[in-house]
Amino acid sequence: MAIKQLTVFVQNSKGTIVSVTDTLAKNNINIRALSIAETEDFGILRLIVNDTEGATKILNESGYLIKTIDVIGVKIGDNPGELTSALAVLDKANINVEYLYAFMARTEKHAYVVLRVEDNACAENALMVTTSASEIITLSLFMNFIFLFLLIYTKLSKI
């Protein structure tokens, strides 16, 4: 199952990113993962949030140009070569990875990456049949993992 990613087109100027994140925070929308690519004049902000529809509505109302894109989340072992193994599976299945980005999670054994590919279903199938340590994360499992992580982190930080 694909994960919904927001692609927000922003000006490459001081205060733009804080404006987006502040708008989301004021509307109780939590950012789960984020990546930004820039050119001289504009940036492409990629976000995975806890409320895609709400974030889209609020950012559209704030004047941002947004596109929702399906991506897949992949859990890989946190060892040298694990990302290469996952990418090799996609390469062998003739699936092009358009871009990817990693995000932090508190675990010693795994890392997580978000992939944009030509065909999500084909990529998920290819990664599921491999015997490597790669694991496809469905949207609900992905969000549950992040929620659980944040809950535990919040509790531990109060100790």
Short mmCIF file of C-alpha atoms in Angstrom, two decimals:
data_model
loop_
_atom_site.label_atom_id
_atom_site.label_comp_id
_atom_site.label_asym_id
_atom_site.label_seq_id
_atom_site.Cartn_x
_atom_site.Cartn_y
_atom_site.Cartn_z
CA MET A 1 0.00 0.00 0.00
CA ALA A 2 1.33 3.40 -0.95
CA ILE A 3 2.04 6.25 1.44
CA LYS A 4 0.69 9.68 0.52
CA GLN A 5 3.41 12.28 0.16
CA LEU A 6 2.76 15.98 -0.20
CA THR A 7 4.95 17.83 -2.66
CA VAL A 8 4.85 21.54 -1.88
CA PHE A 9 6.36 24.06 -4.26
CA VAL A 10 7.88 26.94 -2.29
CA GLN A 11 9.95 30.05 -2.89
CA ASN A 12 13.63 29.69 -2.06
CA SER A 13 13.67 32.58 0.37
CA LYS A 14 14.22 33.23 4.05
CA GLY A 15 11.31 32.15 6.24
CA THR A 16 9.49 30.04 3.67
CA ILE A 17 10.08 26.67 5.31
CA VAL A 18 9.26 27.95 8.79
CA SER A 19 6.03 29.40 7.37
CA VAL A 20 4.99 25.97 6.04
CA THR A 21 5.95 24.10 9.21
CA ASP A 22 4.30 26.75 11.41
CA THR A 23 1.08 26.55 9.39
CA LEU A 24 1.02 22.79 9.81
CA ALA A 25 1.86 22.93 13.54
CA LYS A 26 -0.86 25.50 14.25
CA ASN A 27 -3.34 23.08 12.68
CA ASN A 28 -2.14 20.09 14.69
CA ILE A 29 -0.54 18.39 11.69
CA ASN A 30 2.59 16.44 12.51
CA ILE A 31 5.42 15.99 10.01
CA ARG A 32 6.61 12.37 9.88
CA ALA A 33 9.27 12.76 7.20
CA LEU A 34 10.56 15.62 5.08
CA SER A 35 12.94 16.36 2.27
CA ILE A 36 13.70 19.52 0.35
CA ALA A 37 15.41 20.06 -2.97
CA GLU A 38 16.21 23.56 -4.10
CA THR A 39 17.08 25.62 -7.11
CA GLU A 40 18.08 29.25 -7.11
CA ASP A 41 14.49 30.52 -7.08
CA PHE A 42 12.27 27.77 -5.67
CA GLY A 43 12.25 24.60 -3.64
CA ILE A 44 10.39 21.33 -3.67
CA LEU A 45 9.38 20.35 -0.15
CA ARG A 46 8.34 16.72 0.22
CA LEU A 47 6.36 15.85 3.35
CA ILE A 48 4.76 12.84 4.91
CA VAL A 49 2.29 13.97 7.54
CA ASN A 50 -0.24 12.42 9.89
CA ASP A 51 -3.19 14.10 8.11
CA THR A 52 -2.66 14.37 4.35
CA GLU A 53 -6.12 15.74 3.56
CA GLY A 54 -5.99 18.33 6.33
CA ALA A 55 -2.49 19.46 5.38
CA THR A 56 -3.45 19.74 1.72
CA LYS A 57 -6.52 21.83 2.53
CA ILE A 58 -4.68 24.15 4.91
CA LEU A 59 -1.65 24.66 2.68
CA ASN A 60 -3.85 25.23 -0.39
CA GLU A 61 -5.81 27.84 1.58
CA SER A 62 -2.48 29.45 2.49
CA GLY A 63 -1.61 29.82 -1.19
CA TYR A 64 0.83 26.94 -1.66
CA LEU A 65 0.86 24.80 -4.79
CA ILE A 66 0.63 21.15 -3.68
CA LYS A 67 0.65 17.79 -5.37
CA THR A 68 -0.12 14.50 -3.62
CA ILE A 69 2.04 11.59 -4.75
CA ASP A 70 2.07 7.93 -3.80
CA VAL A 71 5.42 6.67 -2.51
CA ILE A 72 6.44 3.52 -0.69
CA GLY A 73 8.18 3.19 2.66
CA VAL A 74 10.87 0.55 3.01
CA LYS A 75 12.38 -0.70 6.26
CA ILE A 76 15.93 -1.93 5.78
CA GLY A 77 18.57 -3.24 8.11
CA ASP A 78 20.84 -0.56 9.57
CA ASN A 79 24.04 -2.09 8.19
CA PRO A 80 26.34 -1.20 5.32
CA GLY A 81 24.95 -2.49 2.03
CA GLU A 82 21.29 -2.87 3.08
CA LEU A 83 20.12 0.07 0.96
CA THR A 84 22.13 -1.29 -1.95
CA SER A 85 20.40 -4.67 -1.55
CA ALA A 86 16.94 -3.08 -1.64
CA LEU A 87 17.83 -0.93 -4.64
CA ALA A 88 19.35 -3.94 -6.44
CA VAL A 89 16.03 -5.77 -6.11
CA LEU A 90 14.27 -2.88 -7.83
CA ASP A 91 17.00 -2.65 -10.45
CA LYS A 92 16.69 -6.37 -11.19
CA ALA A 93 12.92 -5.91 -11.59
CA ASN A 94 13.66 -3.05 -14.04
CA ILE A 95 12.07 -0.43 -11.74
CA ASN A 96 13.48 3.07 -11.85
CA VAL A 97 13.81 4.93 -8.54
CA GLU A 98 13.00 8.55 -9.27
CA TYR A 99 14.18 9.75 -5.85
CA LEU A 100 14.47 8.59 -2.28
CA TYR A 101 15.09 10.06 1.12
CA ALA A 102 15.70 8.64 4.53
CA PHE A 103 14.19 9.64 7.82
CA MET A 104 15.26 9.10 11.38
CA ALA A 105 13.70 6.55 13.67
CA ARG A 106 14.97 5.43 17.05
CA THR A 107 16.01 1.88 16.39
CA GLU A 108 19.38 0.23 16.39
CA LYS A 109 18.59 -2.43 13.82
CA HIS A 110 16.64 -0.66 11.07
CA ALA A 111 16.62 2.42 8.89
CA TYR A 112 13.70 3.70 6.84
CA VAL A 113 13.64 5.18 3.36
CA VAL A 114 10.86 6.65 1.26
CA LEU A 115 11.02 5.77 -2.43
CA ARG A 116 9.33 7.32 -5.45
CA VAL A 117 9.22 4.78 -8.26
CA GLU A 118 7.43 4.43 -11.57
CA ASP A 119 5.11 1.66 -10.37
CA ASN A 120 4.50 1.32 -6.62
CA ALA A 121 2.70 -2.03 -6.83
CA CYS A 122 5.43 -3.56 -8.96
CA ALA A 123 8.13 -2.24 -6.60
CA GLU A 124 6.29 -3.54 -3.54
CA ASN A 125 5.91 -6.98 -5.12
CA ALA A 126 9.57 -7.09 -6.13
CA LEU A 127 10.72 -6.13 -2.66
CA MET A 128 8.35 -8.58 -0.95
CA VAL A 129 9.63 -11.62 -2.83
CA THR A 130 13.27 -10.91 -2.07
CA THR A 131 15.04 -12.70 0.78
CA SER A 132 16.93 -9.57 1.85
CA ALA A 133 16.18 -7.68 5.05
CA SER A 134 13.96 -5.21 3.18
CA GLU A 135 10.41 -4.80 4.36
CA ILE A 136 7.60 -2.85 2.76
CA ILE A 137 5.73 -0.71 5.20
CA THR A 138 2.04 -0.21 4.53
CA LEU A 139 0.57 3.16 5.32
CA SER A 140 -1.13 1.98 8.49
CA LEU A 141 1.94 0.12 9.76
CA PHE A 142 4.15 3.08 8.89
CA MET A 143 1.93 5.55 10.74
CA ASN A 144 1.49 3.16 13.69
CA PHE A 145 5.25 2.77 13.95
CA ILE A 146 5.79 6.53 13.93
CA PHE A 147 2.99 7.08 16.45
CA LEU A 148 4.41 4.42 18.76
CA PHE A 149 7.91 5.86 18.40
CA LEU A 150 6.71 9.36 19.27
CA LEU A 151 4.67 8.08 22.21
CA ILE A 152 7.64 6.18 23.65
CA TYR A 153 10.02 9.07 22.99
CA THR A 154 7.64 11.52 24.70
CA LYS A 155 7.32 9.25 27.74
CA LEU A 156 11.08 8.67 27.98
CA SER A 157 11.91 12.35 27.65
CA LYS A 158 9.77 13.08 30.73
CA ILE A 159 11.76 10.63 32.88
#
